[in-house]
Amino acid sequence: MNRQTQYWAPERLDSGLIEAASALAAGGVVAFPTETVYGLGGDARSTEAVERIFAAKGRPSDNPLIVHLADAAGLDGLAAGVSSLERKLMAAFWPGPLTFVLPALPGAVSPRVTAGLDTVAVRVPAHETARRLIAAAGCPIAAPSANRSGRPSPTLARHVLDDLDGRIDGVLDGGPTGVGLESTVVRVMGDVVHVLRPGGVTAEQLRAAAGPDVRVESGSGDVGDVGEAAREVAPSGDAGAAGADDGSAAETAPRSPGVKYTHYAPQGEMVLVTGDAAPMRATVQSAADAARARGLSVGILACAEHAGDYRADAVLVLGSRAEPGEAAQTLYAALRECDDRGLGYIVAEGYPEDGIGAALMNRLRKAAGGHVLQA
Ligand code: TXA
Ligand code: MG
């Protein structure tokens, strides 16, 4: 794989969009900004294009991709049926960071997109550049996050090039993405909304939009993946299973093939510390000190309010504690920086789990490989 990768700078957006759209129409693979993270797009109908996506990422081929549309009208040719509750949520959150797993219309997209499942994941991104690109390409665009498999999702065009330069046809630079974490993936079954992966649309927002008759069931936090897996819910199975908070559901609910893969984690060992602010800070510092005593180069991922008090080789600020959305925006870049600095041990502060905090903590737990210290 040795491709000339075009870089379309923000100043060249208009001509870049035309070139990128024609590359897509010709079966090429192009990275583009969305409001969540950068995606690596290809024509979802073309098995050759989709295979290029998997090859560029080094992604296991049995992990399905999200299909991106310019607007909800594109659903007609893709999904075998959309319920009134799904329509309601689409009206509330599209364009935006919400992905629906829907029954697939056979033959609508390459079987490589759905990894052979009878469902297809679909979303309409809110980012202007993404929507213009998809509209100009004139086809549904399959797009996973534009990182090498096992690396954090890219929130800057530079991250895409760091991972994929020479492996893809181009990248449209739209500056930093907004949310910084991937979309929320849901499967609606009857009047239950199962959150397979927490993300940019929060459970609270889903509840408010769905109304009092609808249940929103969140997964256990290790269900939806950061990038490379999500649990599939059996259409005829126990509707409550996917949202159960304990591990028991795992035995009864089928999972999507991707769930067996590890997702990104920094190269260094990482631990996440949870608990109230005061004991958490003490535990973060003592974990860092213990690792330093072992001769490791240690980094701490901290909120702005606490960062100045910590002693470590690197203290990376994720944003204000009062604004977990800031930490969501900066987390992936910070994890990449941990690798760039060659940190051998990383201690991360936990955040409250409401709102976007749920998705943030899901990604932090994943990055820590489930290594959590309760202070
Ligand atoms: O924000 C996002 O969703 C970004 C941007 C580029 O749109 N995309 C993204 O794609 O995060 P990716 O491939 O990194 O994650 C897609 C997730 C995976 O967890 C995959 O297993 C799940 O969606 N998925 C895709 N199709 C599915 C299906 N038919 N059933 C269950 N899970 C599915
Ligand atoms: Mg991903």
Short mmCIF file of C-alpha atoms and ligand atoms in Angstrom, two decimals:
data_model
loop_
_atom_site.label_atom_id
_atom_site.label_comp_id
_atom_site.label_asym_id
_atom_site.label_seq_id
_atom_site.Cartn_x
_atom_site.Cartn_y
_atom_site.Cartn_z
CA MET A 1 0.00 0.00 0.00
CA ASN A 2 1.73 3.14 -1.14
CA ARG A 3 -0.56 5.99 -2.08
CA GLN A 4 0.02 9.65 -2.62
CA THR A 5 -2.11 11.24 0.11
CA GLN A 6 -3.56 14.62 -0.84
CA TYR A 7 -3.79 17.21 1.91
CA TRP A 8 -6.56 19.77 1.38
CA ALA A 9 -5.92 22.72 3.68
CA PRO A 10 -8.82 24.68 5.21
CA GLU A 11 -8.12 27.58 2.81
CA ARG A 12 -8.60 25.20 -0.12
CA LEU A 13 -11.82 23.69 1.15
CA ASP A 14 -13.98 24.39 -1.91
CA SER A 15 -11.62 22.92 -4.48
CA GLY A 16 -10.65 20.20 -1.99
CA LEU A 17 -14.29 19.15 -1.65
CA ILE A 18 -14.60 18.75 -5.42
CA GLU A 19 -11.40 16.70 -5.64
CA ALA A 20 -12.27 14.61 -2.58
CA ALA A 21 -15.79 13.92 -3.89
CA SER A 22 -14.46 12.77 -7.24
CA ALA A 23 -11.90 10.55 -5.49
CA LEU A 24 -14.79 8.95 -3.56
CA ALA A 25 -16.88 8.56 -6.70
CA ALA A 26 -13.90 6.79 -8.31
CA GLY A 27 -13.67 4.25 -5.48
CA GLY A 28 -11.01 6.08 -3.46
CA VAL A 29 -10.80 6.53 0.30
CA VAL A 30 -10.72 10.02 1.80
CA ALA A 31 -10.64 11.29 5.39
CA PHE A 32 -12.95 14.14 6.36
CA PRO A 33 -13.98 16.00 9.51
CA THR A 34 -17.23 15.27 11.27
CA GLU A 35 -18.54 16.91 14.44
CA THR A 36 -17.32 13.88 16.44
CA VAL A 37 -13.98 12.66 15.03
CA TYR A 38 -12.43 12.44 11.56
CA GLY A 39 -13.87 9.63 9.44
CA LEU A 40 -12.24 7.63 6.66
CA GLY A 41 -14.84 7.48 3.89
CA GLY A 42 -15.46 5.30 0.88
CA ASP A 43 -18.45 4.48 -1.35
CA ALA A 44 -20.52 2.13 0.82
CA ARG A 45 -21.80 0.32 -2.27
CA SER A 46 -18.31 -0.57 -3.47
CA THR A 47 -16.70 -3.63 -1.94
CA GLU A 48 -13.36 -2.53 -3.38
CA ALA A 49 -13.59 0.88 -1.69
CA VAL A 50 -14.66 -0.66 1.60
CA GLU A 51 -11.81 -3.15 1.45
CA ARG A 52 -9.43 -0.21 1.00
CA ILE A 53 -10.81 1.31 4.22
CA PHE A 54 -10.19 -1.88 6.17
CA ALA A 55 -6.72 -2.25 4.68
CA ALA A 56 -5.70 1.36 5.39
CA LYS A 57 -6.81 1.09 9.01
CA GLY A 58 -5.59 -2.44 9.57
CA ARG A 59 -9.09 -3.08 10.90
CA PRO A 60 -10.42 -6.62 11.37
CA SER A 61 -12.85 -7.19 8.53
CA ASP A 62 -15.65 -8.57 10.70
CA ASN A 63 -16.22 -5.24 12.50
CA PRO A 64 -19.01 -3.35 10.68
CA LEU A 65 -18.87 0.29 9.54
CA ILE A 66 -21.25 3.23 9.96
CA VAL A 67 -22.88 4.51 6.77
CA HIS A 68 -22.98 8.32 6.55
CA LEU A 69 -25.74 10.12 4.66
CA ALA A 70 -26.16 13.78 3.67
CA ASP A 71 -29.76 13.71 4.92
CA ALA A 72 -32.44 11.36 6.20
CA ALA A 73 -33.93 10.97 2.72
CA GLY A 74 -31.05 8.64 1.89
CA LEU A 75 -32.43 6.10 4.39
CA ASP A 76 -35.09 4.90 1.97
CA GLY A 77 -32.63 2.91 -0.09
CA LEU A 78 -30.75 1.54 2.94
CA ALA A 79 -32.97 0.43 5.81
CA ALA A 80 -35.73 -2.14 5.59
CA GLY A 81 -37.88 -0.21 8.04
CA VAL A 82 -37.75 2.79 10.34
CA SER A 83 -40.11 2.96 13.31
CA SER A 84 -41.95 6.06 14.44
CA LEU A 85 -39.74 6.27 17.54
CA GLU A 86 -36.64 6.12 15.35
CA ARG A 87 -38.10 8.85 13.13
CA LYS A 88 -38.77 10.96 16.20
CA LEU A 89 -35.18 10.61 17.40
CA MET A 90 -33.80 11.30 13.93
CA ALA A 91 -35.90 14.47 13.77
CA ALA A 92 -34.52 15.50 17.16
CA PHE A 93 -30.82 14.67 16.63
CA TRP A 94 -30.05 14.58 12.90
CA PRO A 95 -27.88 15.97 11.64
CA GLY A 96 -25.79 15.07 14.66
CA PRO A 97 -23.77 12.50 16.61
CA LEU A 98 -26.40 9.74 16.82
CA THR A 99 -26.06 6.44 14.93
CA PHE A 100 -28.97 4.02 14.49
CA VAL A 101 -28.57 0.28 13.98
CA LEU A 102 -31.43 -0.54 11.60
CA PRO A 103 -32.61 -3.62 9.70
CA ALA A 104 -30.67 -3.53 6.44
CA LEU A 105 -32.22 -3.59 2.99
CA PRO A 106 -30.36 -6.51 1.40
CA GLY A 107 -27.94 -5.49 -1.34
CA ALA A 108 -28.08 -1.76 -0.58
CA VAL A 109 -24.47 -1.56 0.54
CA SER A 110 -21.48 -3.86 0.20
CA PRO A 111 -21.74 -6.85 2.57
CA ARG A 112 -18.30 -5.79 3.83
CA VAL A 113 -19.90 -2.67 5.39
CA THR A 114 -22.26 -4.68 7.58
CA ALA A 115 -19.76 -7.50 8.12
CA GLY A 116 -22.48 -9.91 7.07
CA LEU A 117 -25.00 -8.76 9.73
CA ASP A 118 -28.62 -8.15 8.73
CA THR A 119 -28.44 -4.68 10.27
CA VAL A 120 -26.81 -1.49 9.09
CA ALA A 121 -25.56 1.42 11.21
CA VAL A 122 -26.48 4.85 9.81
CA ARG A 123 -25.96 8.47 10.72
CA VAL A 124 -26.27 11.97 9.24
CA PRO A 125 -23.30 13.99 10.49
CA ALA A 126 -23.77 17.64 11.42
CA HIS A 127 -20.40 18.89 10.16
CA GLU A 128 -20.90 21.14 7.15
CA THR A 129 -17.84 19.77 5.33
CA ALA A 130 -18.97 16.18 5.86
CA ARG A 131 -22.46 16.87 4.55
CA ARG A 132 -21.19 18.77 1.52
CA LEU A 133 -18.74 15.98 0.73
CA ILE A 134 -21.34 13.22 1.01
CA ALA A 135 -23.83 15.19 -1.08
CA ALA A 136 -21.20 15.88 -3.75
CA ALA A 137 -20.07 12.25 -3.85
CA GLY A 138 -23.68 11.27 -4.50
CA CYS A 139 -23.51 7.95 -2.64
CA PRO A 140 -23.78 6.61 0.92
CA ILE A 141 -20.36 6.88 2.56
CA ALA A 142 -19.05 4.12 4.80
CA ALA A 143 -16.72 5.70 7.35
CA PRO A 144 -15.06 4.40 10.47
CA SER A 145 -12.88 6.73 12.50
CA ALA A 146 -9.78 7.67 10.46
CA ASN A 147 -7.16 6.17 12.77
CA ARG A 148 -5.00 3.07 12.47
CA SER A 149 -6.82 0.32 14.32
CA GLY A 150 -5.69 0.38 17.94
CA ARG A 151 -4.91 4.14 17.98
CA PRO A 152 -7.15 6.86 19.44
CA SER A 153 -9.69 8.35 17.02
CA PRO A 154 -8.37 11.47 15.24
CA THR A 155 -9.66 14.88 16.24
CA LEU A 156 -7.25 16.81 13.97
CA ALA A 157 -6.23 16.29 10.34
CA ARG A 158 -2.66 15.91 11.61
CA HIS A 159 -3.69 12.84 13.61
CA VAL A 160 -5.08 11.32 10.40
CA LEU A 161 -1.79 11.94 8.57
CA ASP A 162 0.24 10.61 11.51
CA ASP A 163 -1.64 7.32 11.17
CA LEU A 164 -2.58 7.03 7.51
CA ASP A 165 -0.26 9.14 5.32
CA GLY A 166 0.59 7.09 2.25
CA ARG A 167 -2.30 4.69 2.88
CA ILE A 168 -5.31 6.82 1.82
CA ASP A 169 -6.13 9.14 -1.10
CA GLY A 170 -6.51 12.33 0.88
CA VAL A 171 -7.61 14.25 3.95
CA LEU A 172 -9.80 17.33 4.11
CA ASP A 173 -8.60 19.54 6.94
CA GLY A 174 -11.61 21.06 8.70
CA GLY A 175 -9.73 22.00 11.86
CA PRO A 176 -10.45 20.40 15.24
CA THR A 177 -13.63 18.32 15.50
CA GLY A 178 -16.31 19.50 17.92
CA VAL A 179 -17.44 16.75 20.27
CA GLY A 180 -14.11 14.92 20.28
CA LEU A 181 -15.66 11.49 21.00
CA GLU A 182 -17.55 9.25 18.59
CA SER A 183 -21.29 9.22 17.98
CA THR A 184 -23.76 7.50 20.28
CA VAL A 185 -24.83 4.17 18.73
CA VAL A 186 -28.40 3.07 19.50
CA ARG A 187 -30.64 0.17 18.63
CA VAL A 188 -34.33 0.90 19.09
CA MET A 189 -36.48 -2.13 19.90
CA GLY A 190 -40.15 -1.42 20.48
CA ASP A 191 -40.26 1.38 23.02
CA VAL A 192 -36.78 0.76 24.38
CA VAL A 193 -33.71 2.64 23.16
CA HIS A 194 -30.59 0.57 23.78
CA VAL A 195 -27.40 2.59 23.90
CA LEU A 196 -24.77 0.27 22.43
CA ARG A 197 -22.02 2.89 22.60
CA PRO A 198 -22.29 6.11 24.65
CA GLY A 199 -21.22 9.17 22.67
CA GLY A 200 -22.00 12.70 21.57
CA VAL A 201 -25.75 12.48 22.27
CA THR A 202 -26.27 11.83 25.98
CA ALA A 203 -28.73 9.41 27.59
CA GLU A 204 -30.40 12.40 29.22
CA GLN A 205 -30.93 14.03 25.82
CA LEU A 206 -32.34 10.78 24.41
CA ARG A 207 -34.73 10.47 27.34
CA ALA A 208 -35.94 14.05 26.98
CA ALA A 209 -36.55 13.66 23.24
CA ALA A 210 -38.10 10.20 23.39
CA GLY A 211 -40.71 11.09 25.98
CA PRO A 212 -41.99 9.42 29.15
CA ASP A 213 -43.23 6.19 27.51
CA VAL A 214 -39.79 5.23 26.27
CA ARG A 215 -37.00 3.55 28.23
CA VAL A 216 -33.40 4.42 27.48
CA GLU A 217 -31.14 1.58 28.53
CA SER A 218 -27.46 2.29 28.85
CA GLY A 219 -24.92 -0.45 28.46
CA SER A 220 -22.49 -1.46 31.17
CA GLY A 221 -19.83 0.87 29.88
CA ASP A 222 -17.71 -1.88 28.44
CA VAL A 223 -20.24 -2.70 25.78
CA GLY A 224 -20.04 0.05 23.24
CA ASP A 225 -16.50 0.38 22.17
CA VAL A 226 -14.38 3.29 21.58
CA GLY A 227 -13.85 2.41 18.23
CA GLU A 228 -13.66 -1.08 17.31
CA ALA A 229 -16.65 -2.92 18.71
CA ALA A 230 -20.22 -2.77 19.89
CA ARG A 231 -22.70 -5.30 21.16
CA GLU A 232 -25.44 -6.35 18.88
CA VAL A 233 -28.89 -6.89 20.35
CA ALA A 234 -30.93 -9.79 19.11
CA PRO A 235 -34.04 -8.39 17.42
CA SER A 236 -36.18 -11.07 19.06
CA GLY A 237 -34.20 -11.36 22.27
CA ASP A 238 -34.83 -10.00 25.73
CA ALA A 239 -35.15 -6.30 25.15
CA GLY A 240 -33.70 -5.53 28.55
CA ALA A 241 -30.57 -7.57 28.17
CA ALA A 242 -28.39 -5.11 26.32
CA GLY A 243 -28.96 -2.41 28.86
CA ALA A 244 -28.38 -4.43 31.97
CA ASP A 245 -25.83 -2.90 34.27
CA ASP A 246 -24.20 -6.09 35.39
CA GLY A 247 -22.14 -8.53 33.42
CA SER A 248 -24.86 -11.16 33.29
CA ALA A 249 -26.41 -9.82 30.12
CA ALA A 250 -23.23 -10.62 28.27
CA GLU A 251 -24.04 -14.32 28.38
CA THR A 252 -27.53 -13.94 26.92
CA ALA A 253 -27.21 -11.01 24.52
CA PRO A 254 -25.44 -11.64 21.24
CA ARG A 255 -22.60 -9.27 20.53
CA SER A 256 -21.43 -7.72 17.34
CA PRO A 257 -18.33 -9.41 15.96
CA GLY A 258 -16.17 -6.41 16.76
CA VAL A 259 -16.50 -6.78 20.49
CA LYS A 260 -13.67 -9.23 20.76
CA TYR A 261 -11.10 -6.72 19.55
CA THR A 262 -9.15 -4.46 21.80
CA HIS A 263 -9.48 -0.80 20.96
CA TYR A 264 -7.01 1.96 21.42
CA ALA A 265 -4.91 2.30 24.49
CA PRO A 266 -1.80 4.36 25.00
CA GLN A 267 1.50 2.51 24.69
CA GLY A 268 2.24 3.11 28.36
CA GLU A 269 0.38 1.40 31.15
CA MET A 270 -2.66 3.44 32.19
CA VAL A 271 -4.80 3.59 35.32
CA LEU A 272 -8.03 5.52 35.89
CA VAL A 273 -8.77 6.88 39.39
CA THR A 274 -12.39 7.45 40.43
CA GLY A 275 -13.96 8.87 43.58
CA ASP A 276 -14.60 12.20 45.29
CA ALA A 277 -12.21 14.99 44.41
CA ALA A 278 -10.08 15.03 47.58
CA PRO A 279 -9.31 11.29 47.90
CA MET A 280 -9.06 11.00 44.13
CA ARG A 281 -6.32 13.64 44.00
CA ALA A 282 -4.35 11.88 46.73
CA THR A 283 -4.65 8.53 44.97
CA VAL A 284 -3.65 10.01 41.61
CA GLN A 285 -0.49 11.48 43.12
CA SER A 286 0.45 8.34 45.04
CA ALA A 287 -0.08 6.14 41.95
CA ALA A 288 2.14 8.52 39.99
CA ASP A 289 4.80 8.55 42.73
CA ALA A 290 4.82 4.75 42.94
CA ALA A 291 5.34 4.45 39.18
CA ARG A 292 8.13 7.03 39.26
CA ALA A 293 9.77 5.08 42.05
CA ARG A 294 9.79 2.13 39.64
CA GLY A 295 11.77 4.29 37.23
CA LEU A 296 8.91 4.92 34.80
CA SER A 297 8.28 8.18 33.00
CA VAL A 298 4.86 9.22 34.36
CA GLY A 299 2.07 11.38 32.95
CA ILE A 300 -1.09 12.59 34.67
CA LEU A 301 -4.30 13.46 32.79
CA ALA A 302 -5.98 16.06 34.99
CA CYS A 303 -8.63 18.75 34.97
CA ALA A 304 -7.51 22.38 34.88
CA GLU A 305 -8.54 22.91 38.50
CA HIS A 306 -6.19 20.19 39.82
CA ALA A 307 -3.37 20.13 37.28
CA GLY A 308 -1.13 22.68 39.03
CA ASP A 309 -0.93 20.61 42.20
CA TYR A 310 0.39 17.41 40.66
CA ARG A 311 4.02 16.35 40.34
CA ALA A 312 4.88 14.10 37.38
CA ASP A 313 7.03 14.06 34.23
CA ALA A 314 4.06 15.43 32.31
CA VAL A 315 0.74 16.82 33.48
CA LEU A 316 -1.72 17.09 30.57
CA VAL A 317 -4.78 19.27 31.12
CA LEU A 318 -8.04 17.85 29.78
CA GLY A 319 -10.17 20.93 30.50
CA SER A 320 -12.26 22.31 33.31
CA ARG A 321 -13.90 19.94 35.76
CA ALA A 322 -17.05 22.05 35.48
CA GLU A 323 -17.15 21.40 31.71
CA PRO A 324 -16.67 17.68 30.96
CA GLY A 325 -17.29 18.53 27.29
CA GLU A 326 -13.82 20.11 27.25
CA ALA A 327 -12.21 16.87 28.42
CA ALA A 328 -14.19 15.00 25.75
CA GLN A 329 -12.74 17.34 23.11
CA THR A 330 -9.14 16.96 24.23
CA LEU A 331 -8.92 13.35 25.47
CA TYR A 332 -7.82 11.67 22.24
CA ALA A 333 -5.20 14.30 21.45
CA ALA A 334 -3.88 13.92 25.01
CA LEU A 335 -3.63 10.13 24.65
CA ARG A 336 -1.67 10.60 21.44
CA GLU A 337 0.61 13.04 23.25
CA CYS A 338 1.27 10.42 25.93
CA ASP A 339 2.66 8.17 23.20
CA ASP A 340 4.58 11.00 21.53
CA ARG A 341 6.26 11.76 24.85
CA GLY A 342 7.04 8.10 25.42
CA LEU A 343 5.29 8.01 28.80
CA GLY A 344 5.54 4.61 30.42
CA TYR A 345 2.76 5.14 32.96
CA ILE A 346 -0.34 7.32 32.80
CA VAL A 347 -2.70 8.16 35.65
CA ALA A 348 -6.04 9.69 34.65
CA GLU A 349 -8.55 11.49 36.86
CA GLY A 350 -12.13 10.27 36.66
CA TYR A 351 -15.10 12.51 35.88
CA PRO A 352 -18.74 12.55 37.00
CA GLU A 353 -20.72 10.18 34.76
CA ASP A 354 -23.67 12.35 33.86
CA GLY A 355 -24.19 13.95 30.45
CA ILE A 356 -21.17 13.65 28.16
CA GLY A 357 -19.29 12.38 31.24
CA ALA A 358 -20.72 8.90 30.53
CA ALA A 359 -19.04 8.72 27.12
CA LEU A 360 -15.87 10.30 28.50
CA MET A 361 -15.59 7.74 31.29
CA ASN A 362 -16.37 4.91 28.85
CA ARG A 363 -13.36 5.95 26.73
CA LEU A 364 -11.13 6.49 29.77
CA ARG A 365 -11.96 3.00 31.07
CA LYS A 366 -11.22 1.52 27.67
CA ALA A 367 -7.93 3.38 27.39
CA ALA A 368 -7.00 2.11 30.86
CA GLY A 369 -7.86 -1.42 29.80
CA GLY A 370 -10.32 -1.61 32.70
CA HIS A 371 -7.57 -0.78 35.23
CA VAL A 372 -9.52 1.41 37.69
CA LEU A 373 -8.59 2.55 41.21
CA GLN A 374 -11.56 3.58 43.37
CA ALA A 375 -10.24 6.26 45.75
O1 TXA B 1 -18.69 9.40 15.42
C1 TXA B 1 -18.60 8.34 14.80
O2 TXA B 1 -19.44 7.43 14.91
C2 TXA B 1 -17.40 8.17 13.87
C3 TXA B 1 -17.53 9.20 12.76
C4 TXA B 1 -16.47 9.04 11.69
O3 TXA B 1 -18.81 9.14 12.21
N1 TXA B 1 -17.34 6.86 13.34
C5 TXA B 1 -16.99 5.79 14.12
O4 TXA B 1 -16.91 4.60 13.41
O5 TXA B 1 -16.76 5.87 15.29
P1 TXA B 1 -16.20 3.31 13.99
O6 TXA B 1 -16.15 2.35 12.86
O7 TXA B 1 -14.92 3.67 14.61
O8 TXA B 1 -17.23 2.75 15.02
C6 TXA B 1 -18.45 2.17 14.56
C7 TXA B 1 -19.08 1.40 15.67
C8 TXA B 1 -18.31 0.15 15.99
O9 TXA B 1 -18.36 -0.02 17.38
C9 TXA B 1 -19.11 -0.94 15.25
O10 TXA B 1 -18.92 -2.21 15.84
C10 TXA B 1 -20.51 -0.42 15.42
O11 TXA B 1 -20.40 0.99 15.26
N2 TXA B 1 -21.42 -0.94 14.38
C11 TXA B 1 -21.41 -0.65 13.05
N3 TXA B 1 -22.38 -1.35 12.42
C12 TXA B 1 -23.04 -2.06 13.36
C13 TXA B 1 -24.14 -2.97 13.33
N4 TXA B 1 -24.76 -3.28 12.19
N5 TXA B 1 -24.53 -3.53 14.51
C14 TXA B 1 -23.90 -3.23 15.68
N6 TXA B 1 -22.85 -2.38 15.75
C15 TXA B 1 -22.43 -1.80 14.62
MG MG B 2 -13.14 3.75 15.54
#
